[in-house]
Amino acid sequence: MSDKRDIRSLSYEQMRREMEIIGEKPFRADQLFDWLHNKKVTDFSLMTNLSGKFRDKISEKFEIYCTKPVKVLVSGLDGTRKYIHRLHDGNVIETVLLKYDYGNTVCISSQVGCRMGCRFCASTIDGLARNLTAGEMAGQVYSVENDIGERVSHIVVMGSGEPLDNYENFTDFIELVNEKKGANISCRNITASTCGIVPKMYELADRKYAITLALSLHATTDEKRRQIMPVANKYSLEEILDACRYYFDRTGRRITFEYSLIEGVNDTDEDAQGLIRIAGSVNSHINLIPVNPIAERSYRATGPKAALALKNKLEKNHINVTIRREMGRDISASCGQLRRSFINDTDTGDQNA
Ligand code: SAH
C-alpha cells in the first residue's frame, strides 16, 4: 500500500487546480477526467493520448484506488449480480447490481464495515475498518459498468456502511458522479440510506441535492428502536422525524422509510399503528422489507401473509407503502453477509472463494 492520493476522488475543479500546481495545461484535467469518469479505465498506462512522461509525473503523486472484482455471483432468476471488490489496501467490500425495467441500479458500500451496531445487520459485526473515498464509491459503479458493458442509471447507497458517518467523502461522491463532464448520473436517480444521524441529515438537506433520503426506521417507539439500533440512544425518533420534515422542506424530495420486518419484534398491531402515525406526519413512502436473517442472530422474517396484511392495513389508512421485491433470491447473501463469508473462506485458506 502506498500513501499516494486517490486521483479518482478529485472533482473536475480539483483536477484543474492540480494541473496548475504541477505546471500542466488545463486541458490535461479534461483528458484525465474523461479517462477516469467516462472511459472508466483503471490504469494510467491505458490512457493512450497522454505521453509517457506526463503519466509518470501523475503517478508520482497519485494512484487510482482500485475496486477490483474478485468474486461475482450471478442470479439465474433476474440477472442480479453480487460483487466482492478488493481495494488497494487489501480490504474487501460488497456491491450489488440490480436489473430493473427502468435501468441498471448499483447498490454501493460507503464504508469498509460499519460502527452503527444495528442488531440485525451483518455489516457491523466486526465494526468499522475504514471510510471509503469518493473515488472508491464511484469505482464500484464503474467496475460494474465495465463488467456488464452497460450504463448504470441509478445508484443506491445501501450497502455496508453509514454514508452520513463518512459525510465528506459521501457528498464528494454525489458531486463526482453527478458531474456533467463525467458519469453525469442525475441526483434524482440516487438514493442514500441512513440510520438517522440527525445533524448530518440537516447538513445534507441544506446542500439541496435532489437525492432521495431513505431513513432506516425499523421501529416506531424509541424504546423498541433502541433495542435493535444502538444509534437510537443518541437521537430520538422525534428529532429524526423533524430532520426528515426539514429534508422534505428543503429538497422537495419525499422521504423513504425503510422498515425491515422482524417476526414478533416490530410487526405487531401496535407497530402498524405507530407506522400510520409516523408516516402520516412526514411526506413519505414506506418500504417494507422482510428481514434477511443472518447466521449470527436469531431474528426471523415476518412471513409473506403477515407482511401483506400489514401493507393492506397501512394502505387503508392512506399510507404509501410497498413490499420490497427480493432480488437475486438464488444468491441470497447480502447486507454484509457475502463479505463476511468471503473473508472467512479466505482466512481458512480457500483461495477460490
Ligand atoms: N447505514 C445505512 C445504510 C446501510 S444498510 C442505514 O442504516 O440505512 C441499508 C438498509 O438495509 C438499512 O435500512 C438497513 O437497516 C437494512 N438492513 C441491514 N441488514 C439487514 C437485514 N439483515 N435484513 C434486512 N434489512 C437489513
Short mmCIF file of C-alpha atoms and ligand atoms in Angstrom, two decimals:
data_model
loop_
_atom_site.label_atom_id
_atom_site.label_comp_id
_atom_site.label_asym_id
_atom_site.label_seq_id
_atom_site.Cartn_x
_atom_site.Cartn_y
_atom_site.Cartn_z
CA MET A 1 0.00 0.00 0.00
CA SER A 2 1.32 3.46 -0.85
CA ASP A 3 0.42 6.83 0.55
CA LYS A 4 -0.34 8.33 -2.85
CA ARG A 5 -3.63 10.17 -3.18
CA ASP A 6 -6.69 8.73 -4.91
CA ILE A 7 -6.95 10.59 -8.23
CA ARG A 8 -10.49 9.33 -8.87
CA SER A 9 -11.71 11.25 -5.83
CA LEU A 10 -10.76 14.63 -7.32
CA SER A 11 -13.60 16.77 -8.62
CA TYR A 12 -13.13 18.34 -12.04
CA GLU A 13 -12.26 21.66 -10.39
CA GLN A 14 -9.73 20.00 -8.11
CA MET A 15 -8.19 18.25 -11.12
CA ARG A 16 -7.78 21.65 -12.82
CA ARG A 17 -6.04 23.04 -9.73
CA GLU A 18 -3.74 20.01 -9.51
CA MET A 19 -2.66 20.56 -13.13
CA GLU A 20 -1.84 24.15 -12.29
CA ILE A 21 0.20 23.05 -9.26
CA ILE A 22 2.31 20.64 -11.32
CA GLY A 23 2.67 23.14 -14.18
CA GLU A 24 0.47 21.38 -16.73
CA LYS A 25 -2.06 22.91 -19.13
CA PRO A 26 -5.75 22.96 -18.05
CA PHE A 27 -6.85 20.66 -20.91
CA ARG A 28 -4.89 17.89 -19.20
CA ALA A 29 -7.54 17.94 -16.48
CA ASP A 30 -10.21 17.33 -19.11
CA GLN A 31 -8.28 14.42 -20.55
CA LEU A 32 -7.66 12.79 -17.18
CA PHE A 33 -11.23 13.32 -16.02
CA ASP A 34 -12.51 11.82 -19.26
CA TRP A 35 -10.34 8.70 -18.90
CA LEU A 36 -11.33 8.22 -15.29
CA HIS A 37 -15.02 9.08 -15.30
CA ASN A 38 -16.22 8.43 -18.89
CA LYS A 39 -13.95 5.79 -20.31
CA LYS A 40 -13.56 4.45 -16.78
CA VAL A 41 -10.09 3.00 -17.17
CA THR A 42 -8.32 1.81 -14.04
CA ASP A 43 -4.69 2.11 -15.10
CA PHE A 44 -2.66 5.13 -16.19
CA SER A 45 -0.95 3.03 -18.86
CA LEU A 46 -4.29 2.71 -20.71
CA MET A 47 -4.60 6.49 -21.14
CA THR A 48 -3.22 6.35 -24.65
CA ASN A 49 -3.48 10.02 -25.62
CA LEU A 50 -1.25 11.04 -22.70
CA SER A 51 2.52 10.99 -23.07
CA GLY A 52 4.54 8.53 -21.02
CA LYS A 53 6.29 11.46 -19.37
CA PHE A 54 3.03 13.03 -18.26
CA ARG A 55 1.68 9.71 -17.00
CA ASP A 56 4.88 9.19 -14.95
CA LYS A 57 4.54 12.66 -13.48
CA ILE A 58 0.94 11.99 -12.44
CA SER A 59 1.69 8.58 -10.99
CA GLU A 60 4.42 10.01 -8.77
CA LYS A 61 1.71 11.82 -6.82
CA PHE A 62 -1.45 9.85 -7.46
CA GLU A 63 -2.85 6.38 -7.70
CA ILE A 64 -6.18 5.07 -8.98
CA TYR A 65 -7.51 3.39 -5.85
CA CYS A 66 -8.84 0.19 -7.38
CA THR A 67 -12.14 -1.57 -6.85
CA LYS A 68 -11.22 -4.88 -8.38
CA PRO A 69 -13.92 -7.53 -8.72
CA VAL A 70 -12.55 -10.71 -7.13
CA LYS A 71 -15.82 -12.62 -6.89
CA VAL A 72 -19.10 -12.24 -8.80
CA LEU A 73 -22.31 -14.16 -8.10
CA VAL A 74 -24.91 -14.00 -10.87
CA SER A 75 -28.59 -14.76 -10.29
CA GLY A 76 -30.16 -17.07 -12.86
CA LEU A 77 -33.56 -15.64 -11.92
CA ASP A 78 -33.33 -11.91 -12.51
CA GLY A 79 -29.75 -11.04 -13.50
CA THR A 80 -28.82 -9.63 -10.08
CA ARG A 81 -25.05 -9.61 -9.65
CA LYS A 82 -23.30 -9.51 -6.31
CA TYR A 83 -19.66 -8.48 -6.29
CA ILE A 84 -16.81 -8.65 -3.87
CA HIS A 85 -14.46 -5.79 -4.72
CA ARG A 86 -10.88 -5.77 -3.46
CA LEU A 87 -9.44 -2.37 -2.57
CA HIS A 88 -5.84 -1.19 -2.94
CA ASP A 89 -5.08 -1.91 0.72
CA GLY A 90 -6.47 -5.46 0.60
CA ASN A 91 -9.82 -4.67 2.23
CA VAL A 92 -12.89 -6.13 0.55
CA ILE A 93 -16.38 -4.67 0.12
CA GLU A 94 -19.75 -5.73 -1.34
CA THR A 95 -21.50 -4.15 -4.32
CA VAL A 96 -24.76 -5.31 -5.94
CA LEU A 97 -26.20 -4.77 -9.43
CA LEU A 98 -29.99 -4.85 -9.65
CA LYS A 99 -31.59 -5.00 -13.09
CA TYR A 100 -34.91 -3.16 -13.14
CA ASP A 101 -37.17 -2.26 -16.08
CA TYR A 102 -36.20 1.39 -15.69
CA GLY A 103 -32.47 0.71 -15.78
CA ASN A 104 -29.44 -0.71 -14.05
CA THR A 105 -29.15 0.13 -10.36
CA VAL A 106 -25.97 -0.34 -8.37
CA CYS A 107 -26.06 -0.65 -4.60
CA ILE A 108 -22.72 0.54 -3.23
CA SER A 109 -20.96 0.34 0.12
CA SER A 110 -19.91 3.61 1.75
CA GLN A 111 -17.51 2.22 4.37
CA VAL A 112 -15.48 -0.93 4.98
CA GLY A 113 -17.60 -2.40 7.76
CA CYS A 114 -19.75 -0.14 9.93
CA ARG A 115 -19.79 1.09 13.52
CA MET A 116 -23.53 1.64 13.93
CA GLY A 117 -24.17 -1.75 15.54
CA CYS A 118 -27.70 -2.50 14.22
CA ARG A 119 -28.60 -5.88 15.72
CA PHE A 120 -29.96 -7.50 12.53
CA CYS A 121 -27.15 -6.39 10.20
CA ALA A 122 -24.05 -8.42 9.30
CA SER A 123 -22.03 -5.41 8.07
CA THR A 124 -21.45 -4.10 11.56
CA ILE A 125 -20.39 -7.29 13.38
CA ASP A 126 -16.65 -6.60 13.11
CA GLY A 127 -17.03 -2.84 13.41
CA LEU A 128 -15.65 -0.18 11.10
CA ALA A 129 -12.36 -0.83 9.28
CA ARG A 130 -12.21 2.48 7.40
CA ASN A 131 -14.11 5.00 5.32
CA LEU A 132 -14.25 4.68 1.55
CA THR A 133 -13.01 7.55 -0.59
CA ALA A 134 -15.36 9.23 -3.08
CA GLY A 135 -13.38 7.53 -5.86
CA GLU A 136 -13.82 4.11 -4.27
CA MET A 137 -17.58 4.66 -4.10
CA ALA A 138 -17.69 5.75 -7.76
CA GLY A 139 -15.26 2.93 -8.62
CA GLN A 140 -17.82 0.34 -7.54
CA VAL A 141 -20.28 1.75 -10.09
CA TYR A 142 -17.68 1.93 -12.85
CA SER A 143 -16.43 -1.58 -12.17
CA VAL A 144 -19.98 -2.93 -12.61
CA GLU A 145 -20.40 -0.94 -15.85
CA ASN A 146 -17.12 -2.33 -17.17
CA ASP A 147 -18.21 -5.84 -16.21
CA ILE A 148 -21.63 -5.78 -17.88
CA GLY A 149 -20.79 -3.42 -20.75
CA GLU A 150 -23.88 -1.31 -20.00
CA ARG A 151 -24.51 2.04 -18.40
CA VAL A 152 -25.72 2.30 -14.82
CA SER A 153 -28.52 4.85 -14.44
CA HIS A 154 -29.39 4.58 -10.74
CA ILE A 155 -27.33 4.37 -7.55
CA VAL A 156 -28.45 3.38 -4.08
CA VAL A 157 -26.09 3.91 -1.16
CA MET A 158 -27.47 0.99 0.82
CA GLY A 159 -24.56 -1.41 1.02
CA SER A 160 -22.28 -1.74 4.03
CA GLY A 161 -21.54 1.38 6.00
CA GLU A 162 -23.31 4.53 7.11
CA PRO A 163 -22.92 7.25 4.47
CA LEU A 164 -23.59 10.07 6.92
CA ASP A 165 -20.79 8.71 9.14
CA ASN A 166 -18.50 9.32 6.14
CA TYR A 167 -20.14 12.60 5.24
CA GLU A 168 -17.40 14.47 3.36
CA ASN A 169 -16.46 11.56 1.12
CA PHE A 170 -20.11 10.70 0.58
CA THR A 171 -21.05 14.21 -0.54
CA ASP A 172 -17.90 14.39 -2.72
CA PHE A 173 -19.07 11.14 -4.29
CA ILE A 174 -22.53 12.55 -5.06
CA GLU A 175 -20.95 15.57 -6.77
CA LEU A 176 -18.46 13.38 -8.62
CA VAL A 177 -20.99 11.02 -10.22
CA ASN A 178 -23.35 13.91 -10.86
CA GLU A 179 -20.65 15.86 -12.75
CA LYS A 180 -21.71 16.64 -16.33
CA LYS A 181 -18.19 16.11 -17.62
CA GLY A 182 -18.11 12.68 -16.01
CA ALA A 183 -20.63 9.95 -15.24
CA ASN A 184 -23.45 12.52 -15.27
CA ILE A 185 -25.85 10.49 -13.14
CA SER A 186 -28.84 12.57 -12.13
CA CYS A 187 -29.28 13.19 -8.39
CA ARG A 188 -32.91 12.18 -8.87
CA ASN A 189 -31.64 8.69 -9.61
CA ILE A 190 -29.61 8.46 -6.40
CA THR A 191 -30.92 7.25 -3.05
CA ALA A 192 -28.90 7.24 0.16
CA SER A 193 -29.96 5.40 3.28
CA THR A 194 -29.17 6.48 6.83
CA CYS A 195 -29.85 5.07 10.27
CA GLY A 196 -30.59 8.66 11.33
CA ILE A 197 -27.51 10.79 12.09
CA VAL A 198 -29.56 13.90 12.77
CA PRO A 199 -27.01 16.76 12.41
CA LYS A 200 -25.78 15.34 9.10
CA MET A 201 -29.35 14.98 7.83
CA TYR A 202 -29.73 18.74 8.31
CA GLU A 203 -26.41 19.43 6.58
CA LEU A 204 -27.39 17.22 3.67
CA ALA A 205 -30.78 18.92 3.38
CA ASP A 206 -29.04 22.30 3.16
CA ARG A 207 -26.99 21.08 0.19
CA LYS A 208 -30.29 20.74 -1.65
CA TYR A 209 -29.23 17.83 -3.80
CA ALA A 210 -32.25 16.19 -5.38
CA ILE A 211 -31.28 12.81 -3.99
CA THR A 212 -33.81 10.65 -2.14
CA LEU A 213 -33.10 10.17 1.53
CA ALA A 214 -34.09 6.81 2.95
CA LEU A 215 -34.40 6.56 6.71
CA SER A 216 -33.93 3.19 8.36
CA LEU A 217 -36.86 3.33 10.76
CA HIS A 218 -37.38 -0.33 11.77
CA ALA A 219 -39.31 0.60 14.95
CA THR A 220 -41.91 3.19 15.86
CA THR A 221 -41.03 3.90 19.50
CA ASP A 222 -37.68 4.99 20.93
CA GLU A 223 -37.75 2.12 23.39
CA LYS A 224 -38.09 -0.53 20.71
CA ARG A 225 -35.74 1.19 18.32
CA ARG A 226 -33.03 1.30 20.99
CA GLN A 227 -33.26 -2.49 21.30
CA ILE A 228 -32.33 -3.08 17.67
CA MET A 229 -30.45 0.12 16.70
CA PRO A 230 -27.89 1.49 19.19
CA VAL A 231 -27.85 4.83 17.31
CA ALA A 232 -31.34 5.38 18.76
CA ASN A 233 -29.67 6.06 22.11
CA LYS A 234 -28.19 9.17 20.57
CA TYR A 235 -31.09 10.56 18.55
CA SER A 236 -34.77 10.25 19.40
CA LEU A 237 -37.41 9.45 16.81
CA GLU A 238 -38.91 12.90 17.26
CA GLU A 239 -35.56 14.51 16.43
CA ILE A 240 -35.16 12.21 13.44
CA LEU A 241 -38.67 12.91 12.13
CA ASP A 242 -38.10 16.67 12.49
CA ALA A 243 -34.95 16.24 10.39
CA CYS A 244 -36.96 14.23 7.82
CA ARG A 245 -39.55 17.02 7.58
CA TYR A 246 -36.75 19.55 7.19
CA TYR A 247 -35.21 17.43 4.42
CA PHE A 248 -38.50 17.40 2.54
CA ASP A 249 -38.99 21.16 3.01
CA ARG A 250 -35.53 21.95 1.66
CA THR A 251 -35.39 19.48 -1.22
CA GLY A 252 -39.00 18.67 -2.09
CA ARG A 253 -37.99 15.01 -2.03
CA ARG A 254 -40.28 12.59 -0.27
CA ILE A 255 -38.59 10.53 2.45
CA THR A 256 -38.43 6.76 2.10
CA PHE A 257 -38.90 4.93 5.39
CA GLU A 258 -37.23 1.55 5.38
CA TYR A 259 -38.79 -0.95 7.68
CA SER A 260 -37.26 -4.42 7.94
CA LEU A 261 -39.95 -6.78 9.20
CA ILE A 262 -38.76 -8.96 12.08
CA GLU A 263 -41.22 -11.55 13.29
CA GLY A 264 -42.63 -10.79 16.72
CA VAL A 265 -40.31 -7.79 17.15
CA ASN A 266 -41.70 -4.96 15.01
CA ASP A 267 -44.68 -6.43 13.13
CA THR A 268 -47.47 -6.27 15.72
CA ASP A 269 -50.72 -4.26 15.56
CA GLU A 270 -49.15 -1.66 17.81
CA ASP A 271 -46.29 -1.31 15.31
CA ALA A 272 -48.79 -0.84 12.48
CA GLN A 273 -50.46 1.96 14.44
CA GLY A 274 -47.04 3.52 15.04
CA LEU A 275 -46.25 3.38 11.34
CA ILE A 276 -49.55 5.04 10.46
CA ARG A 277 -48.84 7.80 12.96
CA ILE A 278 -45.26 8.38 11.76
CA ALA A 279 -45.84 8.11 8.01
CA GLY A 280 -48.89 10.34 8.37
CA SER A 281 -46.70 13.09 9.83
CA VAL A 282 -43.99 13.15 7.14
CA ASN A 283 -44.28 13.35 3.36
CA SER A 284 -43.09 9.83 2.82
CA HIS A 285 -43.25 6.36 1.41
CA ILE A 286 -42.73 3.15 3.40
CA ASN A 287 -40.66 0.23 2.08
CA LEU A 288 -41.41 -2.97 3.95
CA ILE A 289 -38.53 -5.45 3.70
CA PRO A 290 -38.78 -8.91 5.29
CA VAL A 291 -35.57 -9.07 7.31
CA ASN A 292 -32.80 -11.12 5.73
CA PRO A 293 -31.88 -13.45 8.61
CA ILE A 294 -28.17 -13.54 9.47
CA ALA A 295 -26.40 -16.52 10.97
CA GLU A 296 -25.08 -14.57 13.97
CA ARG A 297 -28.54 -13.55 15.26
CA SER A 298 -31.82 -15.36 15.84
CA TYR A 299 -34.14 -12.84 14.14
CA ARG A 300 -36.69 -14.29 11.74
CA ALA A 301 -38.53 -12.59 8.92
CA THR A 302 -42.23 -11.82 9.07
CA GLY A 303 -44.00 -14.22 6.70
CA PRO A 304 -45.44 -13.08 3.34
CA LYS A 305 -49.06 -13.29 4.53
CA ALA A 306 -48.49 -11.18 7.62
CA ALA A 307 -46.41 -8.70 5.59
CA LEU A 308 -49.24 -8.34 3.09
CA ALA A 309 -51.80 -7.89 5.87
CA LEU A 310 -49.66 -5.10 7.33
CA LYS A 311 -49.34 -3.46 3.93
CA ASN A 312 -53.12 -3.58 3.44
CA LYS A 313 -53.73 -2.05 6.84
CA LEU A 314 -51.37 0.81 6.06
CA GLU A 315 -52.96 1.40 2.67
CA LYS A 316 -56.41 1.55 4.21
CA ASN A 317 -55.03 4.40 6.26
CA HIS A 318 -53.78 6.18 3.13
CA ILE A 319 -50.11 5.43 3.69
CA ASN A 320 -47.88 4.98 0.61
CA VAL A 321 -46.31 1.59 1.05
CA THR A 322 -44.61 -1.16 -0.94
CA ILE A 323 -43.19 -4.52 -0.01
CA ARG A 324 -39.69 -4.54 -1.45
CA ARG A 325 -39.31 -7.30 -4.00
CA GLU A 326 -36.47 -9.59 -3.12
CA MET A 327 -33.90 -9.71 -5.91
CA GLY A 328 -31.37 -12.46 -6.55
CA ARG A 329 -33.17 -14.93 -4.30
CA ASP A 330 -30.88 -17.73 -5.53
CA ILE A 331 -27.75 -15.80 -4.47
CA SER A 332 -29.27 -14.52 -1.29
CA ALA A 333 -26.29 -13.41 0.78
CA SER A 334 -26.21 -9.63 1.21
CA CYS A 335 -26.26 -6.87 3.83
CA GLY A 336 -22.63 -7.68 4.62
CA GLN A 337 -23.06 -11.46 4.66
CA LEU A 338 -21.32 -12.07 1.36
CA ARG A 339 -18.29 -10.11 2.51
CA ARG A 340 -18.17 -11.97 5.82
CA SER A 341 -18.33 -15.36 4.15
CA PHE A 342 -15.68 -14.30 1.62
CA ILE A 343 -13.32 -13.18 4.40
CA ASN A 344 -13.98 -16.32 6.47
CA ASP A 345 -13.38 -18.59 3.46
CA THR A 346 -10.13 -16.86 2.51
CA ASP A 347 -8.99 -16.91 6.16
CA THR A 348 -9.34 -20.67 6.16
CA GLY A 349 -7.23 -20.89 3.05
CA ASP A 350 -9.95 -21.33 0.42
CA GLN A 351 -8.42 -19.01 -2.15
CA ASN A 352 -11.01 -19.89 -4.75
CA ALA A 353 -13.79 -18.25 -2.79
N1 SAH B 1 -26.26 2.61 7.26
C1 SAH B 1 -27.35 2.85 6.35
C2 SAH B 1 -27.29 2.06 5.09
C3 SAH B 1 -26.93 0.63 5.19
S1 SAH B 1 -27.97 -0.71 5.10
C4 SAH B 1 -28.66 2.65 7.05
O1 SAH B 1 -28.67 2.23 8.19
O2 SAH B 1 -29.70 2.95 6.47
C5 SAH B 1 -29.31 -0.46 4.04
C6 SAH B 1 -30.61 -0.97 4.65
O3 SAH B 1 -30.59 -2.40 4.87
C7 SAH B 1 -30.90 -0.34 6.00
O4 SAH B 1 -32.26 0.01 6.08
C8 SAH B 1 -30.59 -1.47 6.95
O5 SAH B 1 -31.24 -1.29 8.18
C9 SAH B 1 -31.09 -2.66 6.16
N2 SAH B 1 -30.58 -3.96 6.61
C10 SAH B 1 -29.40 -4.28 7.16
N3 SAH B 1 -29.32 -5.58 7.44
C11 SAH B 1 -30.48 -6.11 7.05
C12 SAH B 1 -31.01 -7.43 7.07
N4 SAH B 1 -30.32 -8.45 7.55
N5 SAH B 1 -32.26 -7.61 6.56
C13 SAH B 1 -32.97 -6.57 6.06
N6 SAH B 1 -32.51 -5.31 6.01
C14 SAH B 1 -31.30 -5.08 6.51
#
